[in-house]
Short mmCIF file of C-alpha atoms in Angstrom, two decimals:
data_model
loop_
_atom_site.label_atom_id
_atom_site.label_comp_id
_atom_site.label_asym_id
_atom_site.label_seq_id
_atom_site.Cartn_x
_atom_site.Cartn_y
_atom_site.Cartn_z
CA MET A 1 14.27 -75.69 -14.88
CA LYS A 2 11.52 -73.07 -14.73
CA LYS A 3 10.08 -71.43 -17.77
CA GLY A 4 8.07 -68.21 -17.35
CA PHE A 5 7.17 -66.18 -14.27
CA THR A 6 5.49 -67.34 -11.13
CA ILE A 7 2.47 -65.50 -9.74
CA ILE A 8 4.60 -64.06 -6.92
CA GLU A 9 7.10 -62.58 -9.35
CA VAL A 10 4.27 -60.98 -11.34
CA LEU A 11 2.71 -59.52 -8.18
CA VAL A 12 6.05 -58.12 -7.00
CA ALA A 13 6.59 -56.52 -10.41
CA LEU A 14 3.10 -54.98 -10.33
CA VAL A 15 3.66 -53.58 -6.83
CA LEU A 16 6.98 -52.03 -7.89
CA LEU A 17 5.38 -50.48 -10.97
CA THR A 18 2.47 -49.12 -8.94
CA VAL A 19 4.74 -47.59 -6.29
CA GLY A 20 6.95 -46.04 -8.97
CA ALA A 21 4.01 -44.61 -10.91
CA GLY A 22 2.40 -43.32 -7.70
CA GLY A 23 5.60 -41.56 -6.68
CA ALA A 24 5.95 -39.96 -10.10
CA PHE A 25 2.33 -38.83 -10.00
CA ALA A 26 2.76 -37.31 -6.52
CA LEU A 27 5.89 -35.46 -7.65
CA LEU A 28 4.12 -34.14 -10.73
CA SER A 29 1.14 -33.02 -8.66
CA ARG A 30 3.36 -31.11 -6.18
CA THR A 31 5.30 -29.51 -9.03
CA ILE A 32 2.11 -28.24 -10.66
CA SER A 33 0.85 -26.90 -7.32
CA PHE A 34 4.16 -25.15 -6.61
CA THR A 35 4.24 -23.64 -10.11
CA SER A 36 0.74 -22.22 -9.65
CA THR A 37 1.65 -20.66 -6.30
CA ALA A 38 4.93 -19.26 -7.64
CA ASN A 39 3.15 -17.75 -10.65
CA GLY A 40 0.57 -16.09 -8.39
CA ARG A 41 3.31 -14.66 -6.15
CA LEU A 42 5.20 -13.29 -9.17
CA VAL A 43 2.11 -11.56 -10.58
CA ALA A 44 1.20 -10.19 -7.13
CA THR A 45 4.72 -8.82 -6.62
CA TYR A 46 4.55 -6.94 -9.92
CA LEU A 47 1.07 -5.61 -9.11
CA ALA A 48 2.31 -4.36 -5.73
CA GLN A 49 5.21 -2.56 -7.41
CA GLU A 50 2.83 -1.14 -10.02
CA GLY A 51 0.69 0.29 -7.20
CA ILE A 52 3.70 2.14 -5.81
CA GLU A 53 4.64 3.39 -9.28
CA ILE A 54 1.12 4.75 -9.86
CA VAL A 55 1.35 6.87 -6.69
CA ARG A 56 4.91 7.92 -7.63
CA ASN A 57 3.62 9.03 -11.03
CA ILE A 58 0.91 11.16 -9.39
CA ARG A 59 3.53 12.75 -7.11
CA ASP A 60 5.85 13.49 -10.06
CA THR A 61 2.98 14.89 -12.15
CA ASN A 62 2.13 17.20 -9.25
CA TRP A 63 5.71 18.46 -9.24
CA LEU A 64 5.71 19.03 -13.02
CA GLN A 65 2.47 21.01 -12.75
CA GLY A 66 3.78 23.12 -9.88
CA GLU A 67 1.34 21.67 -7.37
CA ALA A 68 1.92 20.44 -3.84
CA LEU A 69 3.65 17.08 -3.49
CA ASN A 70 0.57 15.41 -2.04
CA GLU A 71 -2.10 17.11 -4.15
CA GLY A 72 -4.80 14.50 -4.79
CA ILE A 73 -2.99 11.94 -2.62
CA ALA A 74 -5.14 11.76 0.51
CA ASP A 75 -4.64 9.45 3.47
CA GLY A 76 -6.64 6.24 3.29
CA ASP A 77 -7.11 2.98 1.43
CA TRP A 78 -7.41 3.28 -2.32
CA ARG A 79 -8.20 1.18 -5.38
CA VAL A 80 -6.37 2.31 -8.51
CA ASP A 81 -5.04 0.75 -11.71
CA TYR A 82 -2.71 1.82 -14.51
CA THR A 83 -5.56 3.45 -16.47
CA GLU A 84 -6.19 6.05 -13.76
CA ALA A 85 -4.17 9.16 -13.00
CA GLU A 86 -5.87 9.97 -9.69
CA LEU A 87 -6.64 8.35 -6.36
CA ASP A 88 -10.40 8.82 -6.44
CA ASN A 89 -11.76 5.32 -5.78
CA PRO A 90 -11.71 4.14 -2.15
CA TYR A 91 -10.69 0.51 -1.69
CA ASP A 92 -13.79 -1.67 -1.63
CA GLY A 93 -12.37 -5.18 -1.99
CA GLU A 94 -13.11 -5.34 -5.72
CA PHE A 95 -11.19 -7.95 -7.70
CA LEU A 96 -8.85 -6.99 -10.52
CA LYS A 97 -9.72 -8.07 -14.06
CA LEU A 98 -7.27 -9.28 -16.70
CA SER A 99 -7.53 -7.82 -20.20
CA GLY A 100 -4.84 -8.14 -22.85
CA GLY A 101 -2.19 -9.03 -20.28
CA MET A 102 -2.98 -5.95 -18.16
CA TYR A 103 -4.82 -5.82 -14.85
CA GLN A 104 -7.56 -3.25 -14.29
CA TYR A 105 -10.95 -2.85 -12.62
CA VAL A 106 -13.25 -2.04 -15.55
CA LEU A 107 -12.73 -4.55 -18.39
CA GLY A 108 -11.52 -8.11 -18.64
CA ASP A 109 -11.81 -11.55 -17.14
CA ASP A 110 -12.29 -11.87 -13.39
CA THR A 111 -9.28 -12.87 -11.29
CA SER A 112 -8.84 -13.68 -7.60
CA LEU A 113 -6.44 -10.73 -7.15
CA GLN A 114 -7.21 -7.73 -4.95
CA ARG A 115 -4.96 -4.69 -4.46
CA ASN A 116 -5.22 -2.22 -1.59
CA ILE A 117 -3.06 0.91 -1.66
CA THR A 118 -2.77 2.61 1.74
CA ILE A 119 -1.55 6.22 1.75
CA GLY A 120 -0.23 8.12 4.74
CA ASN A 121 1.02 11.69 4.52
CA ILE A 122 4.01 12.49 6.72
CA ALA A 123 6.02 15.68 7.24
CA ASP A 124 8.35 15.37 4.24
CA GLY A 125 6.68 12.75 2.13
CA ILE A 126 4.07 10.10 1.56
CA THR A 127 4.04 6.53 2.88
CA VAL A 128 2.72 4.02 0.37
CA ASP A 129 1.82 0.50 1.49
CA VAL A 130 0.44 -1.91 -1.09
CA GLU A 131 -1.06 -5.30 -0.33
CA VAL A 132 -2.03 -7.69 -3.10
CA SER A 133 -4.00 -10.73 -2.00
CA TRP A 134 -5.33 -13.74 -3.87
CA THR A 135 -6.47 -17.31 -3.39
CA THR A 136 -5.17 -20.46 -5.03
CA LYS A 137 -7.08 -23.70 -4.50
CA GLY A 138 -8.84 -22.23 -1.47
CA GLN A 139 -5.62 -21.06 0.20
CA ALA A 140 -5.16 -17.33 0.84
CA HIS A 141 -1.89 -15.63 -0.12
CA SER A 142 -0.68 -12.04 -0.01
CA VAL A 143 2.30 -9.90 -0.97
CA GLU A 144 3.09 -6.53 0.60
CA SER A 145 5.35 -3.74 -0.58
CA SER A 146 6.04 -0.37 1.04
CA THR A 147 7.96 2.79 0.34
CA ILE A 148 8.20 6.41 1.37
CA LEU A 149 8.03 8.97 -1.42
CA TYR A 150 9.95 12.06 -0.39
CA ASN A 151 9.78 15.57 -1.76
CA TRP A 152 13.05 15.06 -3.58
CA LEU A 153 12.86 18.26 -5.64
CA PRO A 154 12.20 21.75 -4.38
CA GLN A 155 8.75 23.07 -5.20
CA ARG A 156 8.67 24.84 -8.54
CA GLU A 157 7.01 28.18 -8.84
CA PRO A 158 3.66 27.98 -10.70
CA GLU A 159 4.01 29.26 -14.24
#
């Protein structure tokens, strides 16, 4: 009758524990990586939508002030954040900064996020294409969003 473990039994147990721990570690590592990428995509999607909303706000403000639909909305690539009411900064590849949970270009901590807003004036509206790009662990990612803003209300007479 044997009492205790043999060296082979101990080695087999150690191999099984090592394989199990290694698998758990690999799963945890992939989960953390996926979470980081998903978080970046979520933030980029919201920033792309915000870019469209900024241009929409300029268009609506023009209408309220009795100005042309595309007043101050010139064709080209632009850099704008929620603190600005005009498209007056050409896109230059500058990175967004994070301050108090809000993204802007002037104040805050540096991020790897860039936002390019491309405007194109067409007969009855404005095309708005927004691309937000960023890097995570050396891998480039991007999110794009597009819309056409139409002149949905007749032009008001200046007051």
